[in-house]
Coordinates of C-alpha atoms in Angstrom, one line a residue:
M1201 CA 174.3 84.5 161.6
I1202 CA 175.8 83.9 165.0
D1203 CA 175.8 80.7 166.9
T1204 CA 175.6 81.9 170.5
H1205 CA 176.2 78.6 172.1
A1206 CA 178.4 75.8 170.8
H1207 CA 181.3 73.6 172.1
L1208 CA 183.7 73.7 169.3
H1209 CA 186.6 72.8 171.6
F1210 CA 184.9 69.4 172.6
P1211 CA 186.6 66.2 171.5
Q1212 CA 183.8 65.4 169.1
Y1213 CA 185.6 67.8 166.7
D1214 CA 189.1 66.7 167.3
K1215 CA 189.4 64.9 163.9
D1216 CA 188.0 67.6 161.7
R1217 CA 187.9 70.8 163.7
D1218 CA 189.8 72.9 161.1
K1219 CA 187.1 71.9 158.5
I1220 CA 184.3 72.8 160.8
I1221 CA 185.9 76.2 161.7
E1222 CA 186.3 76.9 158.0
E1223 CA 182.6 76.3 157.5
C1224 CA 182.0 78.8 160.3
N1225 CA 184.4 81.4 158.8
Q1226 CA 182.5 81.1 155.5
K1227 CA 178.9 81.2 156.7
L1228 CA 178.8 82.7 160.2
D1229 CA 179.6 86.1 161.7
A1230 CA 180.7 84.5 165.0
V1231 CA 180.6 81.5 167.2
V1232 CA 180.6 81.5 171.0
T1233 CA 182.3 78.3 172.3
V1234 CA 181.1 77.7 175.8
G1235 CA 183.2 76.4 178.7
C1236 CA 181.8 73.9 181.2
N1237 CA 184.4 73.7 183.9
F1238 CA 187.8 75.4 184.6
E1239 CA 190.0 73.2 182.3
D1240 CA 187.3 73.2 179.6
S1241 CA 187.0 76.9 179.7
K1242 CA 190.7 77.3 179.2
K1243 CA 190.4 75.1 176.1
A1244 CA 187.5 77.3 174.9
L1245 CA 189.5 80.4 175.2
A1246 CA 192.6 78.9 173.6
L1247 CA 190.4 78.0 170.6
A1248 CA 189.0 81.6 170.6
D1249 CA 192.5 82.9 170.5
S1250 CA 193.1 80.9 167.3
N1251 CA 190.3 82.5 165.2
Y1252 CA 188.9 86.0 165.0
K1253 CA 185.3 84.7 164.6
I1254 CA 185.4 82.6 167.7
Y1255 CA 184.7 83.9 171.2
G1256 CA 184.7 82.0 174.5
T1257 CA 183.1 81.8 177.9
A1258 CA 184.4 80.7 181.3
G1259 CA 182.4 79.0 183.9
I1260 CA 181.3 75.9 185.8
H1261 CA 178.4 73.7 184.5
P1262 CA 176.0 72.5 187.3
H1263 CA 177.1 68.9 186.5
D1264 CA 180.7 69.8 187.4
A1265 CA 179.8 71.9 190.5
V1266 CA 180.6 69.0 192.8
N1267 CA 184.3 69.2 191.7
Y1268 CA 184.8 72.8 192.9
D1269 CA 184.5 75.0 196.0
L1270 CA 184.6 78.8 196.4
N1271 CA 188.3 78.8 195.9
I1272 CA 187.8 78.5 192.2
K1273 CA 186.7 82.1 192.1
E1274 CA 190.1 83.6 191.6
S1275 CA 191.0 81.2 188.9
L1276 CA 187.8 82.0 187.0
K1277 CA 188.6 85.7 187.5
N1278 CA 191.8 85.2 185.5
L1279 CA 189.9 83.6 182.7
L1280 CA 187.2 86.3 182.7
Q1281 CA 189.9 88.9 182.1
H1282 CA 190.8 87.3 178.8
E1283 CA 190.0 89.7 175.9
K1284 CA 187.9 87.1 174.1
T1285 CA 185.8 86.0 177.1
V1286 CA 182.4 87.3 176.4
A1287 CA 180.3 85.7 179.2
V1288 CA 180.3 83.7 182.4
G1289 CA 179.1 80.2 182.2
E1290 CA 177.7 77.7 181.3
A1291 CA 176.3 78.0 184.8
G1292 CA 173.0 77.1 186.4
L1293 CA 170.9 74.4 187.9
D1294 CA 170.2 70.8 186.7
F1295 CA 167.9 68.8 188.9
Y1296 CA 167.2 66.2 186.1
R1297 CA 170.5 64.3 186.3
N1298 CA 171.6 65.6 189.7
L1299 CA 175.2 64.9 189.0
S1300 CA 176.1 67.4 191.6
P1301 CA 174.2 67.9 195.0
K1302 CA 171.6 70.7 194.9
E1303 CA 173.4 72.7 197.6
K1304 CA 176.7 72.5 195.7
Q1305 CA 175.0 73.5 192.4
E1306 CA 173.5 76.6 194.1
E1307 CA 176.8 77.5 195.7
I1308 CA 178.7 77.5 192.5
F1309 CA 175.9 79.2 190.6
R1310 CA 175.8 81.9 193.2
L1311 CA 179.6 82.4 192.9
Q1312 CA 179.3 82.8 189.1
I1313 CA 176.4 85.4 189.5
E1314 CA 178.8 87.4 191.6
L1315 CA 181.5 87.2 188.9
A1316 CA 179.0 88.2 186.2
R1317 CA 178.1 91.3 188.2
E1318 CA 181.7 92.1 189.0
F1319 CA 182.9 91.8 185.4
E1320 CA 179.7 93.2 183.9
K1321 CA 179.4 90.2 181.6
P1322 CA 176.3 88.2 180.8
I1323 CA 175.8 84.8 182.4
V1324 CA 174.9 81.9 180.2
I1325 CA 172.3 79.9 182.1
H1326 CA 171.6 76.1 182.0
T1327 CA 168.4 75.1 183.7
R1328 CA 166.7 71.7 183.6
E1329 CA 163.9 70.6 185.9
A1330 CA 164.7 73.6 188.0
S1331 CA 162.5 76.4 186.6
T1332 CA 161.0 77.4 189.9
E1333 CA 164.4 77.5 191.6
M1334 CA 165.9 79.4 188.7
S1335 CA 163.1 81.9 188.6
E1336 CA 163.6 82.6 192.3
F1337 CA 167.4 83.1 191.7
I1338 CA 166.6 85.6 189.0
K1339 CA 164.1 87.5 191.2
T1340 CA 166.1 87.6 194.3
E1341 CA 169.8 87.4 193.4
M1342 CA 170.3 88.6 189.9
E1343 CA 169.3 92.2 189.9
G1344 CA 171.6 94.2 187.5
V1345 CA 173.0 91.0 186.0
K1346 CA 172.5 90.3 182.3
G1347 CA 171.6 86.8 181.4
I1348 CA 170.8 84.3 178.6
I1349 CA 168.5 81.3 179.1
H1350 CA 170.4 78.8 177.0
C1351 CA 168.5 76.2 175.0
F1352 CA 165.1 77.4 176.3
N1353 CA 162.7 74.5 176.8
G1354 CA 159.4 76.3 176.8
D1355 CA 158.7 76.7 180.6
K1356 CA 156.3 79.7 180.9
E1357 CA 157.2 80.6 184.5
L1358 CA 160.8 80.8 183.6
L1359 CA 160.1 82.7 180.4
E1360 CA 158.1 85.4 182.1
T1361 CA 160.5 85.8 185.0
A1362 CA 163.5 86.0 182.7
L1363 CA 162.0 88.5 180.4
K1364 CA 160.8 90.8 183.2
H1365 CA 164.4 91.0 184.4
G1366 CA 165.8 91.8 180.9
F1367 CA 167.2 88.3 180.0
F1368 CA 167.7 87.0 176.5
I1369 CA 166.0 83.8 175.4
S1370 CA 168.0 81.4 173.2
Y1371 CA 166.4 78.7 171.0
A1372 CA 168.3 75.6 169.7
G1373 CA 167.6 72.6 167.5
P1374 CA 164.6 71.3 169.5
V1375 CA 162.5 74.2 168.2
T1376 CA 162.6 72.5 164.8
Y1377 CA 161.3 69.2 166.1
P1378 CA 157.7 68.5 164.8
K1379 CA 156.3 67.5 168.1
N1380 CA 157.6 70.7 169.9
E1381 CA 154.7 72.9 169.0
F1382 CA 154.5 74.1 172.6
L1383 CA 158.0 75.4 172.4
R1384 CA 157.4 77.2 169.1
E1385 CA 154.3 78.8 170.6
T1386 CA 156.5 80.6 173.2
L1387 CA 158.2 82.4 170.4
K1388 CA 155.1 84.7 170.2
N1389 CA 155.9 86.0 173.7
V1390 CA 159.6 86.8 173.2
P1391 CA 160.3 90.4 172.2
S1392 CA 162.4 90.6 169.0
S1393 CA 165.0 92.5 171.0
R1394 CA 165.6 89.5 173.3
L1395 CA 165.7 86.6 170.8
L1396 CA 168.8 84.5 170.2
V1397 CA 169.7 81.3 168.4
E1398 CA 172.2 78.6 169.1
T1399 CA 173.1 75.0 168.2
D1400 CA 174.6 73.6 171.4
A1401 CA 176.8 71.7 169.0
P1402 CA 177.8 68.9 168.9
Y1403 CA 174.5 68.2 170.6
L1404 CA 170.8 68.9 169.7
S1405 CA 171.0 68.8 165.9
P1406 CA 168.0 70.3 164.1
Q1407 CA 165.4 67.9 162.7
K1408 CA 167.1 67.5 159.3
F1409 CA 170.2 66.1 161.0
R1410 CA 168.7 64.7 164.1
G1411 CA 170.8 61.8 165.6
K1412 CA 173.9 63.1 163.9
R1413 CA 176.6 65.4 165.2
N1414 CA 175.6 69.0 165.2
H1415 CA 177.5 71.8 163.4
P1416 CA 177.5 75.6 164.3
V1417 CA 176.3 76.4 160.7
Y1418 CA 173.2 74.4 161.3
V1419 CA 171.9 77.3 163.3
A1420 CA 170.4 78.3 159.9
Y1421 CA 167.8 75.6 160.4
T1422 CA 166.7 77.1 163.7
I1423 CA 166.5 80.5 162.1
K1424 CA 164.4 79.1 159.2
T1425 CA 161.9 77.4 161.6
I1426 CA 161.5 80.6 163.7
A1427 CA 161.0 82.7 160.6
E1428 CA 158.3 80.4 159.3
Y1429 CA 156.5 80.2 162.6
L1430 CA 156.6 84.0 163.1
G1431 CA 155.7 84.9 159.6
L1432 CA 159.0 86.6 158.9
N1433 CA 161.7 86.2 156.3
F1434 CA 164.9 84.2 157.0
S1435 CA 166.8 87.5 156.6
D1436 CA 164.6 89.1 159.3
V1437 CA 165.4 86.5 161.9
D1438 CA 169.0 86.4 160.8
R1439 CA 169.3 90.2 161.3
I1440 CA 167.4 90.2 164.6
T1441 CA 169.4 87.4 166.2
T1442 CA 172.8 88.6 164.9
V1443 CA 172.3 92.1 166.2
N1444 CA 171.0 90.7 169.6
A1445 CA 174.0 88.5 169.9
K1446 CA 176.4 91.4 169.3
R1447 CA 174.5 93.5 171.9
I1448 CA 174.4 90.9 174.7
F1449 CA 178.0 89.7 174.2
N1450 CA 179.4 93.2 173.4
L1451 CA 180.7 92.1 170.1
P1452 CA 181.7 94.6 167.4
M1453 CA 178.7 96.1 165.6
T1454 CA 178.8 97.6 162.1
K1455 CA 177.9 101.2 161.5
E1456 CA 174.7 100.1 159.8
E1457 CA 173.7 98.0 162.9
K1458 CA 174.4 100.8 165.3
S1459 CA 172.8 103.7 163.4
P1460 CA 169.2 104.8 164.1
K1461 CA 166.9 103.8 161.3
L1462 CA 164.8 106.3 159.4
V1463 CA 163.2 103.5 157.4
Y1464 CA 163.5 99.8 157.9
K1465 CA 162.3 96.7 156.0
V1466 CA 160.5 93.7 157.5
R1467 CA 159.3 91.0 155.1
N1468 CA 158.4 93.2 152.0
T1469 CA 157.0 96.0 154.0
L1470 CA 158.9 99.3 154.5
Y1471 CA 158.4 101.1 157.8
I1472 CA 158.9 104.8 158.1
N1473 CA 160.2 106.0 161.5
L1474 CA 159.4 109.7 161.9
T1475 CA 160.0 110.6 165.6
T1476 CA 160.6 109.4 169.1
K1477 CA 157.8 111.6 170.5
C1478 CA 154.5 110.1 171.7
P1479 CA 151.8 111.6 174.1
C1480 CA 151.0 108.2 175.5
H1481 CA 152.7 106.3 178.3
C1482 CA 151.3 102.8 177.7
T1483 CA 152.1 100.3 180.5
F1484 CA 153.6 97.8 177.9
C1485 CA 155.5 100.3 175.7
F1486 CA 159.2 99.7 175.0
R1487 CA 160.1 103.5 174.5
G1488 CA 162.8 104.5 176.9
K1489 CA 163.5 100.9 177.8
E1490 CA 164.6 99.4 174.5
D1491 CA 166.0 100.9 171.3
Y1492 CA 166.2 97.8 169.2
V1493 CA 163.1 96.4 167.5
L1494 CA 163.3 93.6 164.9
G1495 CA 167.0 94.1 164.7
Y1496 CA 166.9 97.8 164.0
N1497 CA 167.9 100.8 166.3
L1498 CA 164.7 102.9 166.2
N1499 CA 165.7 105.6 168.7
L1500 CA 166.3 108.6 166.5
D1501 CA 168.7 111.2 167.8
R1502 CA 167.1 113.9 165.7
E1503 CA 164.0 114.5 163.5
P1504 CA 165.2 114.3 159.8
I1505 CA 163.5 116.4 157.1
A1506 CA 161.1 114.7 154.7
E1507 CA 163.6 114.6 151.8
E1508 CA 165.9 112.4 153.9
Y1509 CA 163.2 109.8 154.0
M1510 CA 162.5 110.1 150.3
Y1511 CA 166.2 109.5 149.6
R1512 CA 166.2 106.3 151.6
I1513 CA 162.9 105.0 150.4
K1514 CA 164.0 105.4 146.7
N1515 CA 161.5 103.2 145.0
P1516 CA 158.3 102.8 147.0
G1517 CA 156.6 100.8 144.3
I1518 CA 158.7 97.7 145.1
Y1519 CA 157.1 97.2 148.5
D1520 CA 153.8 95.5 149.3
E1521 CA 153.1 98.3 151.8
L1522 CA 154.7 101.4 153.3
V1523 CA 153.8 102.0 157.0
F1524 CA 154.4 105.1 159.1
C1525 CA 155.4 103.3 162.3
G1526 CA 158.5 103.5 164.4
Y1527 CA 159.6 104.6 167.9
G1528 CA 157.0 107.3 168.3
E1529 CA 153.7 108.6 167.1
P1530 CA 153.6 109.6 163.4
F1531 CA 151.0 112.4 163.9
E1532 CA 153.6 114.2 166.0
R1533 CA 155.2 115.2 162.6
F1534 CA 152.0 115.6 160.6
D1535 CA 153.5 117.9 158.0
A1536 CA 156.4 115.5 157.3
L1537 CA 153.9 112.6 157.2
C1538 CA 151.8 114.4 154.5
K1539 CA 154.8 115.4 152.4
I1540 CA 156.3 111.9 152.4
A1541 CA 153.0 110.2 151.9
E1542 CA 152.3 112.4 148.9
W1543 CA 155.7 111.7 147.4
I1544 CA 155.5 107.9 147.9
K1545 CA 152.0 107.8 146.3
K1546 CA 153.2 109.7 143.3
M1547 CA 156.2 107.3 143.0
G1548 CA 153.9 104.3 142.8
A1549 CA 153.3 103.1 146.4
K1550 CA 150.8 100.3 146.3
K1551 CA 149.4 100.8 149.9
V1552 CA 150.2 103.3 152.6
R1553 CA 149.2 102.8 156.3
V1554 CA 149.6 104.8 159.4
N1555 CA 150.0 103.1 162.8
T1556 CA 148.8 105.6 165.3
N1557 CA 147.4 106.0 168.8
G1558 CA 144.4 107.8 167.3
L1559 CA 145.1 111.1 169.1
G1560 CA 145.7 113.0 165.8
Y1561 CA 143.1 115.6 166.5
L1562 CA 144.6 116.5 169.9
I1563 CA 148.2 116.3 168.7
T1564 CA 147.7 118.6 165.7
N1565 CA 144.8 120.6 167.0
D1566 CA 143.4 120.2 163.5
K1567 CA 140.0 118.6 162.8
K1568 CA 140.7 118.5 159.1
I1569 CA 143.7 116.1 159.1
L1570 CA 141.7 113.3 157.6
D1571 CA 140.7 115.5 154.6
K1572 CA 144.4 116.3 154.1
L1573 CA 145.4 112.6 154.1
K1574 CA 142.7 111.6 151.7
G1575 CA 144.4 110.0 148.7
L1576 CA 147.7 109.8 150.5
V1577 CA 146.9 107.2 153.1
D1578 CA 144.8 104.0 152.6
S1579 CA 144.5 102.7 156.1
F1580 CA 144.9 103.3 159.8
N1581 CA 145.9 100.8 162.5
I1582 CA 144.8 102.5 165.7
S1583 CA 146.3 101.2 168.9
I1584 CA 143.6 101.9 171.4
N1585 CA 144.3 99.0 173.8
A1586 CA 141.0 99.2 175.6
S1587 CA 137.2 98.9 175.2
T1588 CA 136.2 101.3 178.0
P1589 CA 137.4 104.7 179.1
E1590 CA 138.4 103.3 182.5
E1591 CA 140.6 100.6 180.9
Y1592 CA 142.0 103.1 178.4
Y1593 CA 143.2 105.6 181.0
K1594 CA 144.7 102.8 183.1
I1595 CA 146.7 101.2 180.3
V1596 CA 147.4 104.0 177.8
R1597 CA 147.9 107.0 180.2
P1598 CA 147.7 109.8 177.6
S1599 CA 149.3 113.1 178.5
F1600 CA 146.1 114.9 177.2
G1601 CA 144.1 113.4 180.1
K1602 CA 140.4 113.2 180.2
G1603 CA 138.7 113.5 176.8
S1604 CA 141.4 111.5 175.1
F1605 CA 139.4 108.3 174.8
E1606 CA 136.5 110.2 173.2
S1607 CA 138.9 111.9 170.8
V1608 CA 140.2 108.5 169.6
L1609 CA 136.6 107.2 169.1
K1610 CA 135.9 110.3 167.1
F1611 CA 139.0 109.8 164.9
I1612 CA 138.0 106.1 164.3
Q1613 CA 134.4 107.0 163.4
D1614 CA 135.5 109.9 161.1
A1615 CA 138.2 107.8 159.4
K1616 CA 135.7 105.0 158.7
K1617 CA 133.1 107.5 157.4
A1618 CA 135.8 109.1 155.1
G1619 CA 136.5 105.8 153.5
F1620 CA 139.8 104.8 155.1
E1621 CA 140.3 101.2 156.1
V1622 CA 140.4 101.1 159.9
V1623 CA 141.7 98.5 162.3
I1624 CA 141.8 98.9 166.0
S1625 CA 144.4 97.0 168.0
A1626 CA 145.3 96.0 171.5
V1627 CA 148.0 94.2 173.4
D1628 CA 146.9 91.1 175.3
I1629 CA 148.3 92.2 178.7
E1630 CA 147.4 90.5 182.0
D1631 CA 143.6 90.8 182.8
F1632 CA 142.9 92.2 179.3
D1633 CA 139.3 91.3 178.3
K1634 CA 139.6 90.0 174.7
N1635 CA 135.9 89.3 174.2
A1636 CA 134.9 92.8 175.3
F1637 CA 137.5 94.3 172.9
I1638 CA 136.1 92.2 170.0
Q1639 CA 132.6 93.2 170.8
F1640 CA 133.8 96.8 171.0
A1641 CA 135.3 96.6 167.5
K1642 CA 132.1 95.1 166.1
K1643 CA 130.1 97.9 167.6
L1644 CA 132.4 100.4 165.9
G1645 CA 132.1 98.5 162.7
V1646 CA 135.9 98.1 162.2
N1647 CA 138.3 95.2 162.1
W1648 CA 140.4 94.3 165.1
K1649 CA 143.8 92.9 166.0
I1650 CA 145.1 91.6 169.4
R1651 CA 148.8 91.3 169.7
N1652 CA 150.7 89.0 172.1
W1653 CA 152.0 90.7 175.2
K1654 CA 155.8 90.7 175.1
V1655 CA 157.4 91.6 178.4
I1656 CA 160.0 94.3 178.0

């Protein structure tokens, strides 16, 4: 676990800071202690110097902007050169308390954006009652700058803008509060590759400790809530957020975290990642834009032989399901798919699924592929993402061109007739007609699934 935003150097910890840090050393991979003004940032970095698991940031909080002018830039540069400074900030806009004039907040925020760009470090963004103004900053002045929306409060305009520009979204204790259902709902729209957790300690304690001083180790309660809401295991969200924190802050990653994954576990399902190839160029696809999904690097640098997968799977019978699904399209390696599927069935796999775009006939140029998979595969989840040919070619953009939609329909119908369980799926992108898709599935006589659109 990594607490991506705390204030361990604040006076609230003066009496027992060593004890709190020892808790962090035992239970966390790292803590980022965040500076709020120049002197405060120096304290954050001094604390970071004292412990290998603590990192710091340097910046000016919008509340403190009134105390500075553009001359602070050189002083901040000195702090940003410190080897344990991982980000600029806490910076941003706060029009709720207005402790600094709006123009001064914007001036100092703009200065820190320039520093983030110059030093190629992410900027930790504080925004309150300023989502429209912050969205405009992101759109017009932050091109090429990496950012983190700290303690995200659920604003949909800001979420969409931040995600479109590659920012990370960090959730704190408020996501655990019973009445904050609207905030938890936004989790469904955040890609796993952009999710972070924090405490903002000593503030914003999770529900169990609400009203008391927060501790960095309480980030576990935020992870637990997110896992429960998204239907994941605690270890899944821990892995996802830890890897993401290391990526955005450029912290050391283990060999395991960096290595491309042939197989990867989520909940008690094992996914088998065969290839990076895919004949489709879906408008929402992450291929070529993002390597990490659910805390795993899925961008294979080669195509391993079937036996390498068998070695890593080891005992397929312990999983609820094994799914051929990864960075690319499984039918691009049909022979390997068959060989692995035959082995895992023999070794006691309970259920085997293939997540596919449904273009198996065109990819393999073989109309008998379903016959070959009989007894090896139980079900198909076919990502068709449309209910009409016009919609399909606009969204999916298959390299096979015209005739692709009809080939997918033929595959669906044949698979159903052959006795496979079939589900068709779509991503709920802008202007997607959910009702038409549901009626389309009913007409085909198959089950359906619509996934939330997650901006990459």
